[in-house]
PDB file of C-alpha atoms in Angstrom:
ATOM      1  CA  UNK A   1     111.783 117.689 128.381  1.00 73.00           C
ATOM      2  CA  UNK A   2     110.474 120.912 129.820  1.00 82.00           C
ATOM      3  CA  UNK A   3     106.800 121.714 130.247  1.00 78.00           C
ATOM      4  CA  UNK A   4     107.187 124.275 127.477  1.00 79.00           C
ATOM      5  CA  UNK A   5     108.662 121.684 125.049  1.00 81.00           C
ATOM      6  CA  UNK A   6     105.900 119.221 125.921  1.00 85.00           C
ATOM      7  CA  UNK A   7     103.246 121.877 125.295  1.00 82.00           C
ATOM      8  CA  UNK A   8     104.738 122.774 121.895  1.00 82.00           C
ATOM      9  CA  UNK A   9     104.954 119.102 120.887  1.00 87.00           C
ATOM     10  CA  UNK A  10     101.324 118.579 121.900  1.00 85.00           C
ATOM     11  CA  UNK A  11     100.251 121.648 119.888  1.00 84.00           C
ATOM     12  CA  UNK A  12     102.254 120.481 116.855  1.00 85.00           C
ATOM     13  CA  UNK A  13     100.681 117.005 117.021  1.00 86.00           C
ATOM     14  CA  UNK A  14      97.194 118.512 117.269  1.00 85.00           C
ATOM     15  CA  UNK A  15      98.000 120.808 114.356  1.00 84.00           C
ATOM     16  CA  UNK A  16      99.154 117.883 112.177  1.00 86.00           C
ATOM     17  CA  UNK A  17      95.891 116.086 112.955  1.00 86.00           C
ATOM     18  CA  UNK A  18      93.795 119.195 112.195  1.00 84.00           C
ATOM     19  CA  UNK A  19      95.719 119.806 108.956  1.00 84.00           C
ATOM     20  CA  UNK A  20      95.043 116.212 107.872  1.00 85.00           C
ATOM     21  CA  UNK A  21      91.343 116.763 108.624  1.00 83.00           C
ATOM     22  CA  UNK A  22      91.411 119.963 106.555  1.00 82.00           C
ATOM     23  CA  UNK A  23      93.058 118.137 103.620  1.00 82.00           C
ATOM     24  CA  UNK A  24      90.315 115.518 103.765  1.00 81.00           C
ATOM     25  CA  UNK A  25      87.674 118.251 103.499  1.00 79.00           C
ATOM     26  CA  UNK A  26      89.674 120.086 100.837  1.00 77.00           C
ATOM     27  CA  UNK A  27      89.790 116.888  98.741  1.00 77.00           C
ATOM     28  CA  UNK A  28      86.069 117.367  98.168  1.00 76.00           C
ATOM     29  CA  UNK A  29      86.409 120.944  96.919  1.00 71.00           C
ATOM     30  CA  UNK A  30      84.923 119.980  93.560  1.00 70.00           C
ATOM     31  CA  UNK A  31      81.631 119.557  95.437  1.00 68.00           C
ATOM     32  CA  UNK A  32      81.699 123.270  96.166  1.00 66.00           C
ATOM     33  CA  UNK A  33      78.391 124.624  94.957  1.00 66.00           C
ATOM     34  CA  UNK A  34      79.079 128.309  95.469  1.00 64.00           C
ATOM     35  CA  UNK A  35      81.632 130.973  96.184  1.00 67.00           C
ATOM     36  CA  UNK A  36      80.600 130.769  99.843  1.00 66.00           C
ATOM     37  CA  UNK A  37      81.684 127.152  99.960  1.00 69.00           C
ATOM     38  CA  UNK A  38      85.029 127.983  98.407  1.00 68.00           C
ATOM     39  CA  UNK A  39      85.357 130.794 100.959  1.00 74.00           C
ATOM     40  CA  UNK A  40      84.906 128.196 103.719  1.00 73.00           C
ATOM     41  CA  UNK A  41      87.973 126.371 102.410  1.00 74.00           C
ATOM     42  CA  UNK A  42      89.956 129.572 101.966  1.00 77.00           C
ATOM     43  CA  UNK A  43      89.069 130.605 105.514  1.00 77.00           C
ATOM     44  CA  UNK A  44      90.130 127.235 106.895  1.00 79.00           C
ATOM     45  CA  UNK A  45      93.430 127.504 105.047  1.00 80.00           C
ATOM     46  CA  UNK A  46      93.987 130.983 106.534  1.00 83.00           C
ATOM     47  CA  UNK A  47      93.200 129.750 110.063  1.00 80.00           C
ATOM     48  CA  UNK A  48      95.592 126.832 109.530  1.00 81.00           C
ATOM     49  CA  UNK A  49      98.316 129.302 108.541  1.00 86.00           C
ATOM     50  CA  UNK A  50      97.543 131.392 111.659  1.00 85.00           C
ATOM     51  CA  UNK A  51      98.109 128.372 113.898  1.00 85.00           C
ATOM     52  CA  UNK A  52     101.386 127.569 112.120  1.00 85.00           C
ATOM     53  CA  UNK A  53     102.588 131.167 112.627  1.00 84.00           C
ATOM     54  CA  UNK A  54     101.650 131.092 116.301  1.00 83.00           C
ATOM     55  CA  UNK A  55     103.514 127.811 116.784  1.00 82.00           C
ATOM     56  CA  UNK A  56     106.600 129.269 115.124  1.00 85.00           C
ATOM     57  CA  UNK A  57     106.397 132.274 117.445  1.00 84.00           C
ATOM     58  CA  UNK A  58     106.056 129.943 120.467  1.00 79.00           C
ATOM     59  CA  UNK A  59     109.227 128.094 119.472  1.00 80.00           C
ATOM     60  CA  UNK A  60     111.134 131.378 119.387  1.00 81.00           C
ATOM     61  CA  UNK A  61     109.506 132.956 122.454  1.00 77.00           C
ATOM     62  CA  UNK A  62     111.481 133.907 125.492  1.00 77.00           C
ATOM     63  CA  UNK A  63     110.111 133.520 129.013  1.00 73.00           C
ATOM     64  CA  UNK A  64     108.558 137.020 129.085  1.00 77.00           C
ATOM     65  CA  UNK A  65     106.439 136.432 125.956  1.00 79.00           C
ATOM     66  CA  UNK A  66     105.602 132.789 126.617  1.00 79.00           C
ATOM     67  CA  UNK A  67     102.160 133.206 128.232  1.00 82.00           C
ATOM     68  CA  UNK A  68     100.998 135.846 125.751  1.00 83.00           C
ATOM     69  CA  UNK A  69     102.108 133.728 122.769  1.00 82.00           C
ATOM     70  CA  UNK A  70     100.671 130.575 124.326  1.00 83.00           C
ATOM     71  CA  UNK A  71      97.294 132.297 124.634  1.00 87.00           C
ATOM     72  CA  UNK A  72      97.559 133.476 121.016  1.00 86.00           C
ATOM     73  CA  UNK A  73      98.363 129.938 119.842  1.00 85.00           C
ATOM     74  CA  UNK A  74      95.447 128.505 121.849  1.00 88.00           C
ATOM     75  CA  UNK A  75      93.073 131.079 120.351  1.00 89.00           C
ATOM     76  CA  UNK A  76      94.309 130.419 116.805  1.00 87.00           C
ATOM     77  CA  UNK A  77      93.993 126.641 117.308  1.00 87.00           C
ATOM     78  CA  UNK A  78      90.468 126.982 118.729  1.00 89.00           C
ATOM     79  CA  UNK A  79      89.371 129.221 115.819  1.00 87.00           C
ATOM     80  CA  UNK A  80      90.830 126.758 113.298  1.00 86.00           C
ATOM     81  CA  UNK A  81      89.026 123.808 114.918  1.00 87.00           C
ATOM     82  CA  UNK A  82      85.736 125.725 115.011  1.00 88.00           C
ATOM     83  CA  UNK A  83      86.133 126.600 111.340  1.00 85.00           C
ATOM     84  CA  UNK A  84      86.983 122.984 110.510  1.00 86.00           C
ATOM     85  CA  UNK A  85      83.839 121.850 112.329  1.00 89.00           C
ATOM     86  CA  UNK A  86      81.725 124.269 110.264  1.00 86.00           C
ATOM     87  CA  UNK A  87      83.462 123.224 107.029  1.00 84.00           C
ATOM     88  CA  UNK A  88      83.039 119.544 107.886  1.00 86.00           C
ATOM     89  CA  UNK A  89      79.329 120.019 108.552  1.00 87.00           C
ATOM     90  CA  UNK A  90      78.910 121.989 105.326  1.00 84.00           C
ATOM     91  CA  UNK A  91      80.651 119.374 103.188  1.00 84.00           C
ATOM     92  CA  UNK A  92      78.772 116.568 104.924  1.00 86.00           C
ATOM     93  CA  UNK A  93      75.546 118.299 103.827  1.00 85.00           C
ATOM     94  CA  UNK A  94      76.900 118.644 100.267  1.00 83.00           C
ATOM     95  CA  UNK A  95      77.873 114.956 100.156  1.00 85.00           C
ATOM     96  CA  UNK A  96      74.470 113.964 101.492  1.00 87.00           C
ATOM     97  CA  UNK A  97      72.685 116.180  98.948  1.00 86.00           C
ATOM     98  CA  UNK A  98      74.753 114.697  96.135  1.00 86.00           C
ATOM     99  CA  UNK A  99      73.967 111.165  97.351  1.00 87.00           C
ATOM    100  CA  UNK A 100      70.218 111.897  97.663  1.00 88.00           C
ATOM    101  CA  UNK A 101      70.133 113.342  94.143  1.00 89.00           C
ATOM    102  CA  UNK A 102      71.919 110.284  92.740  1.00 88.00           C
ATOM    103  CA  UNK A 103      69.583 108.019  94.711  1.00 89.00           C
ATOM    104  CA  UNK A 104      66.552 109.762  93.156  1.00 89.00           C
ATOM    105  CA  UNK A 105      68.041 109.311  89.674  1.00 88.00           C
ATOM    106  CA  UNK A 106      68.722 105.661  90.402  1.00 86.00           C
ATOM    107  CA  UNK A 107      65.171 105.165  91.669  1.00 88.00           C
ATOM    108  CA  UNK A 108      63.773 106.814  88.531  1.00 87.00           C
ATOM    109  CA  UNK A 109      65.828 104.522  86.293  1.00 84.00           C
ATOM    110  CA  UNK A 110      64.745 101.558  88.433  1.00 86.00           C
ATOM    111  CA  UNK A 111      61.102 102.521  87.902  1.00 88.00           C
ATOM    112  CA  UNK A 112      61.729 102.772  84.171  1.00 86.00           C
ATOM    113  CA  UNK A 113      63.324  99.326  84.294  1.00 84.00           C
ATOM    114  CA  UNK A 114      60.265  97.974  86.098  1.00 86.00           C
ATOM    115  CA  UNK A 115      58.090  99.336  83.277  1.00 83.00           C
ATOM    116  CA  UNK A 116      60.316  97.636  80.693  1.00 81.00           C
ATOM    117  CA  UNK A 117      60.122  94.343  82.548  1.00 79.00           C
ATOM    118  CA  UNK A 118      56.317  94.634  82.766  1.00 79.00           C
ATOM    119  CA  UNK A 119      56.184  95.445  79.051  1.00 74.00           C
ATOM    120  CA  UNK A 120      58.410  92.504  78.261  1.00 70.00           C
ATOM    121  CA  UNK A 121      56.240  90.180  80.314  1.00 73.00           C
ATOM    122  CA  UNK A 122      53.132  91.311  78.431  1.00 68.00           C
ATOM    123  CA  UNK A 123      54.536  90.268  75.099  1.00 63.00           C
ATOM    124  CA  UNK A 124      56.203  87.166  73.826  1.00 54.00           C
ATOM    125  CA  UNK A 125      59.992  87.047  74.237  1.00 50.00           C
ATOM    126  CA  UNK A 126      60.694  87.328  70.481  1.00 46.00           C
ATOM    127  CA  UNK A 127      58.442  90.404  70.155  1.00 51.00           C
ATOM    128  CA  UNK A 128      59.912  92.218  73.111  1.00 52.00           C
ATOM    129  CA  UNK A 129      61.728  95.486  72.491  1.00 53.00           C
ATOM    130  CA  UNK A 130      64.342  94.496  75.053  1.00 62.00           C
ATOM    131  CA  UNK A 131      66.561  91.496  74.650  1.00 71.00           C
ATOM    132  CA  UNK A 132      67.349  89.329  77.631  1.00 72.00           C
ATOM    133  CA  UNK A 133      70.963  90.569  77.472  1.00 74.00           C
ATOM    134  CA  UNK A 134      69.815  94.202  77.655  1.00 77.00           C
ATOM    135  CA  UNK A 135      67.607  93.453  80.645  1.00 78.00           C
ATOM    136  CA  UNK A 136      70.436  91.599  82.371  1.00 82.00           C
ATOM    137  CA  UNK A 137      72.846  94.463  81.677  1.00 81.00           C
ATOM    138  CA  UNK A 138      70.472  97.103  83.025  1.00 81.00           C
ATOM    139  CA  UNK A 139      69.628  94.960  86.069  1.00 85.00           C
ATOM    140  CA  UNK A 140      73.325  94.448  86.871  1.00 88.00           C
ATOM    141  CA  UNK A 141      74.009  98.126  86.249  1.00 86.00           C
ATOM    142  CA  UNK A 142      71.257  99.161  88.659  1.00 86.00           C
ATOM    143  CA  UNK A 143      72.581  96.823  91.349  1.00 90.00           C
ATOM    144  CA  UNK A 144      76.123  98.102  90.818  1.00 89.00           C
ATOM    145  CA  UNK A 145      74.924 101.710  90.973  1.00 87.00           C
ATOM    146  CA  UNK A 146      73.077 100.959  94.220  1.00 87.00           C
ATOM    147  CA  UNK A 147      76.210  99.398  95.742  1.00 90.00           C
ATOM    148  CA  UNK A 148      78.387 102.307  94.582  1.00 88.00           C
ATOM    149  CA  UNK A 149      75.870 104.782  95.984  1.00 86.00           C
ATOM    150  CA  UNK A 150      76.022 102.961  99.317  1.00 87.00           C
ATOM    151  CA  UNK A 151      79.833 103.308  99.223  1.00 86.00           C
ATOM    152  CA  UNK A 152      79.366 107.069  98.845  1.00 84.00           C
ATOM    153  CA  UNK A 153      77.414 107.130 102.086  1.00 84.00           C
ATOM    154  CA  UNK A 154      80.450 105.951 104.082  1.00 85.00           C
ATOM    155  CA  UNK A 155      83.362 107.446 102.119  1.00 85.00           C
ATOM    156  CA  UNK A 156      85.271 110.600 103.044  1.00 85.00           C
ATOM    157  CA  UNK A 157      88.069 112.652 101.495  1.00 83.00           C
ATOM    158  CA  UNK A 158      89.941 111.178  98.533  1.00 84.00           C
ATOM    159  CA  UNK A 159      88.111 107.856  98.927  1.00 87.00           C
ATOM    160  CA  UNK A 160      84.838 109.746  98.464  1.00 87.00           C
ATOM    161  CA  UNK A 161      86.087 111.296  95.211  1.00 87.00           C
ATOM    162  CA  UNK A 162      87.090 107.865  93.876  1.00 90.00           C
ATOM    163  CA  UNK A 163      83.730 106.359  94.891  1.00 88.00           C
ATOM    164  CA  UNK A 164      81.905 109.263  93.257  1.00 89.00           C
ATOM    165  CA  UNK A 165      83.907 108.882  90.025  1.00 91.00           C
ATOM    166  CA  UNK A 166      83.078 105.166  89.932  1.00 91.00           C
ATOM    167  CA  UNK A 167      79.407 105.917  90.490  1.00 90.00           C
ATOM    168  CA  UNK A 168      79.379 108.609  87.787  1.00 91.00           C
ATOM    169  CA  UNK A 169      81.018 106.250  85.233  1.00 92.00           C
ATOM    170  CA  UNK A 170      78.512 103.503  86.025  1.00 90.00           C
ATOM    171  CA  UNK A 171      75.642 105.995  85.848  1.00 89.00           C
ATOM    172  CA  UNK A 172      76.747 107.368  82.457  1.00 91.00           C
ATOM    173  CA  UNK A 173      76.922 103.843  81.040  1.00 89.00           C
ATOM    174  CA  UNK A 174      73.441 103.025  82.375  1.00 87.00           C
ATOM    175  CA  UNK A 175      71.922 106.227  81.011  1.00 86.00           C
ATOM    176  CA  UNK A 176      73.561 105.765  77.608  1.00 89.00           C
ATOM    177  CA  UNK A 177      72.353 102.160  77.350  1.00 84.00           C
ATOM    178  CA  UNK A 178      68.802 103.115  78.373  1.00 79.00           C
ATOM    179  CA  UNK A 179      68.852 106.005  75.873  1.00 82.00           C
ATOM    180  CA  UNK A 180      69.837 103.618  73.077  1.00 81.00           C
ATOM    181  CA  UNK A 181      67.119 101.170  74.113  1.00 73.00           C
ATOM    182  CA  UNK A 182      64.486 103.925  74.063  1.00 68.00           C
ATOM    183  CA  UNK A 183      65.738 105.117  70.667  1.00 73.00           C
ATOM    184  CA  UNK A 184      65.613 101.566  69.282  1.00 68.00           C
ATOM    185  CA  UNK A 185      62.132 101.055  70.726  1.00 62.00           C
ATOM    186  CA  UNK A 186      60.880 104.262  69.115  1.00 63.00           C
ATOM    187  CA  UNK A 187      62.201 103.112  65.731  1.00 66.00           C
ATOM    188  CA  UNK A 188      60.493  99.744  66.043  1.00 62.00           C
ATOM    189  CA  UNK A 189      57.061 101.196  66.849  1.00 55.00           C
ATOM    190  CA  UNK A 190      54.709 100.976  63.856  1.00 53.00           C
ATOM    191  CA  UNK A 191      54.858 104.148  61.796  1.00 48.00           C
ATOM    192  CA  UNK A 192      57.652 105.677  63.850  1.00 45.00           C
ATOM    193  CA  UNK A 193      60.108 107.821  62.007  1.00 43.00           C
ATOM    194  CA  UNK A 194      63.777 108.046  63.006  1.00 43.00           C
ATOM    195  CA  UNK A 195      64.521 110.731  65.678  1.00 42.00           C
TER     196      UNK A 195
END
């Protein structure tokens, strides 16, 4: 194998790795919170295409053009990696913001649960607005949501999307159950009229 063939193979391997990294970032495109974020992905895709074009040109290059095309391929690869680094940092911040927001929601529901438990402890079990089963469900749901939120902290790419979908489904079920409990409690208060 010539030095030229070895260089092209190395560049192609690096490009496959960078493309896989881009696809991992792209898998989280639904986190995009603005046109600027979508532009980051579009820009990365364009830089990826530039590197592919430069590699194709290198494969076809004759000896006279080799150094010029090699420099062009190196520049395109460097620009793509720099853009991927920026995109990765941006999406890491978006994932972290999403996780912090969900954590705040979970903490708020946990505080509400603590109030329900305190209320339940103040009254006799048969007079409580919450049944033991409801308390157990909400407690399990909060623990599950906490575990799923922790999974979000470590997940990337498609795994992150799956973890987020699981968290969202668990969260919706918790919120719906707590909404029904609050509605039932309001109906049971003396003199309360239906909402």
